[in-house]
XYZ file of C-alpha atoms in Angstrom:
196
model
C -26.168 5.859 -1.977
C -25.389 9.156 -3.696
C -27.234 12.240 -2.421
C -27.170 15.664 -3.947
C -24.501 17.887 -2.393
C -27.051 20.000 -0.721
C -28.508 17.020 1.082
C -25.132 15.398 1.850
C -24.302 18.557 3.921
C -27.027 17.771 6.291
C -26.013 16.395 9.718
C -26.101 12.659 10.140
C -25.956 11.939 6.456
C -23.058 10.102 4.730
C -22.955 8.669 1.278
C -22.686 4.916 1.989
C -22.253 3.068 -1.065
C -20.971 -0.336 0.375
C -17.463 0.484 -0.936
C -14.166 -0.492 0.698
C -13.403 1.435 3.907
C -10.863 3.759 2.387
C -13.331 4.721 -0.462
C -16.177 5.511 2.014
C -13.657 7.668 3.950
C -12.721 9.480 0.765
C -16.364 10.088 0.019
C -16.683 12.234 3.179
C -15.500 15.364 1.354
C -17.778 16.805 -1.240
C -16.931 19.432 -3.882
C -19.538 21.242 -5.805
C -20.635 24.581 -7.138
C -21.211 25.930 -3.516
C -17.602 24.848 -2.569
C -16.361 22.196 -0.256
C -18.464 20.292 2.329
C -16.527 18.393 4.883
C -18.852 15.604 6.313
C -16.319 15.067 9.232
C -16.743 18.710 10.172
C -16.715 18.112 13.913
C -16.266 15.522 16.576
C -19.921 14.228 16.577
C -19.784 13.764 12.970
C -16.434 11.942 13.043
C -17.904 9.632 15.856
C -20.970 8.885 13.804
C -18.810 7.917 10.849
C -16.754 5.586 13.104
C -19.792 4.030 14.527
C -21.343 3.342 11.194
C -18.087 1.550 10.193
C -17.487 -0.100 13.642
C -17.574 -3.593 12.248
C -14.710 -2.782 9.874
C -12.569 -0.910 12.325
C -10.079 -2.444 14.944
C -11.550 0.042 17.572
C -15.016 -1.171 16.985
C -15.906 2.531 16.472
C -15.311 3.352 20.179
C -14.609 7.021 20.514
C -11.975 6.558 23.162
C -9.969 4.329 20.784
C -10.694 6.257 17.694
C -8.161 8.386 15.700
C -8.143 12.312 16.097
C -10.269 14.273 13.644
C -7.166 15.803 12.233
C -5.437 12.565 11.490
C -8.615 11.074 9.871
C -9.085 14.142 7.773
C -5.403 14.245 6.800
C -5.762 10.577 5.571
C -8.910 11.230 3.828
C -7.449 13.998 1.829
C -4.518 11.933 0.878
C -6.897 9.093 -0.278
C -8.966 11.536 -2.289
C -5.860 12.538 -4.059
C -4.607 9.086 -4.591
C -7.953 7.848 -5.902
C -8.186 10.779 -8.400
C -4.788 10.146 -9.568
C -5.437 6.533 -10.141
C -8.677 7.362 -12.145
C -6.724 9.962 -14.271
C -3.766 7.680 -14.748
C -1.413 10.321 -13.346
C 1.444 10.071 -10.655
C 0.698 10.903 -7.081
C 3.153 13.092 -5.067
C 5.599 11.327 -2.670
C 4.358 13.269 0.294
C 0.939 11.775 -0.298
C 2.194 8.322 -0.769
C 4.492 8.584 2.470
C 1.462 9.686 4.471
C -0.612 6.577 3.547
C 2.499 4.441 3.873
C 3.116 5.809 7.464
C -0.411 5.389 8.355
C -0.481 1.798 7.117
C 2.653 1.045 9.180
C 1.089 2.405 12.393
C -0.295 -1.200 13.169
C 0.258 -4.628 11.950
C -2.174 -7.541 11.672
C -1.800 -10.825 13.722
C -3.794 -13.726 13.982
C -5.842 -14.694 17.194
C -8.007 -17.743 17.840
C -11.601 -17.237 16.792
C -14.752 -19.224 17.240
C -14.805 -19.950 13.524
C -11.012 -20.309 13.067
C -8.130 -17.797 13.052
C -9.326 -14.077 13.256
C -7.282 -10.885 12.448
C -6.213 -8.652 15.249
C -4.439 -5.347 14.863
C -1.515 -4.673 17.025
C -0.380 -1.006 17.065
C 3.313 -0.136 16.309
C 2.598 3.530 17.222
C 1.411 4.836 20.464
C -0.733 7.329 18.698
C -4.404 7.177 19.583
C -6.428 5.536 16.635
C -3.370 3.944 15.114
C -5.034 0.691 14.378
C -8.034 2.477 12.673
C -5.803 4.634 10.767
C -3.686 1.526 9.721
C -6.850 -0.505 8.646
C -8.162 2.417 6.492
C -4.622 2.873 4.834
C -4.396 -0.825 4.179
C -7.750 -0.735 2.536
C -6.511 1.986 0.225
C -3.413 0.172 -0.606
C -5.646 -2.984 -1.360
C -7.642 -0.959 -3.696
C -4.887 0.920 -5.426
C -2.586 -2.084 -5.983
C -5.191 -4.954 -6.484
C -7.776 -5.740 -9.167
C -10.146 -2.895 -7.907
C -7.661 -0.303 -9.163
C -8.822 -0.510 -12.741
C -12.451 -0.577 -11.515
C -12.117 2.626 -9.428
C -14.341 5.331 -10.825
C -15.879 8.700 -10.054
C -19.648 9.124 -10.464
C -20.749 10.662 -13.730
C -24.060 11.963 -12.146
C -24.390 15.750 -12.354
C -22.669 17.523 -9.357
C -21.697 14.162 -7.792
C -17.961 13.484 -7.136
C -18.192 10.203 -5.231
C -15.767 7.426 -5.815
C -16.695 3.881 -6.278
C -15.512 0.488 -7.380
C -17.346 -0.573 -10.474
C -17.831 -4.433 -10.386
C -19.791 -4.060 -13.529
C -17.573 -2.266 -16.172
C -20.668 -0.449 -17.532
C -21.428 1.183 -14.095
C -21.251 4.975 -14.377
C -22.905 6.144 -11.360
C -22.424 5.842 -7.590
C -26.013 4.608 -7.257
C -28.383 3.746 -10.126
C -31.276 4.610 -7.788
C -30.224 8.289 -7.384
C -27.713 9.576 -9.679
C -28.546 7.096 -12.468
C -32.158 7.881 -12.144
C -31.746 11.580 -12.167
C -29.800 11.357 -15.346
C -32.567 9.126 -16.976
C -35.293 11.551 -15.842
C -33.377 14.482 -17.234
C -32.807 12.661 -20.513
C -36.517 11.661 -20.654
C -37.585 15.386 -20.115
C -35.122 16.507 -22.696
C -36.784 14.328 -25.358
C -40.314 15.296 -24.425
C -42.188 17.541 -26.824
C -41.940 21.251 -25.854
C -38.891 20.552 -23.554
């Protein structure tokens, strides 16, 4: 859901759109008229984001197995740059690509027996804390940027909103039709009212 930038900055609020893991991470930095708001501004916010995404992360969102705030922010900034470049159809810098590639290589998936058949398990190739979570997020970005979702990647057209989303419907223009889309419709309606 997209929230106005002033509301997004409130503690405990993340714009969760049901997007791929890497897109949700990129959406934790907001840019607006008031400057930049980092939703992963401190360790409690970082742990909250990881807990929200526990089902998608190899660590299960456990803080003792989580990546450092620095590494997560560094990856987030690289993803934001790569997604922006993909939308604008421009090249990304080699250092940004190398950062994501190194992050993806920090762990590799293997199969283990599961109750419903084989399940994916991440094995770290790096001794750095959180390597498996970082690798899972980086691989999510690689999937978005090299798969069919690349051409569906968008930035919200809502006023003041800079969130990324993958548009399953090619006509989708907003991160959330209930919030940004509704605000645009309300503003358009007011503009067409007599005396407006």
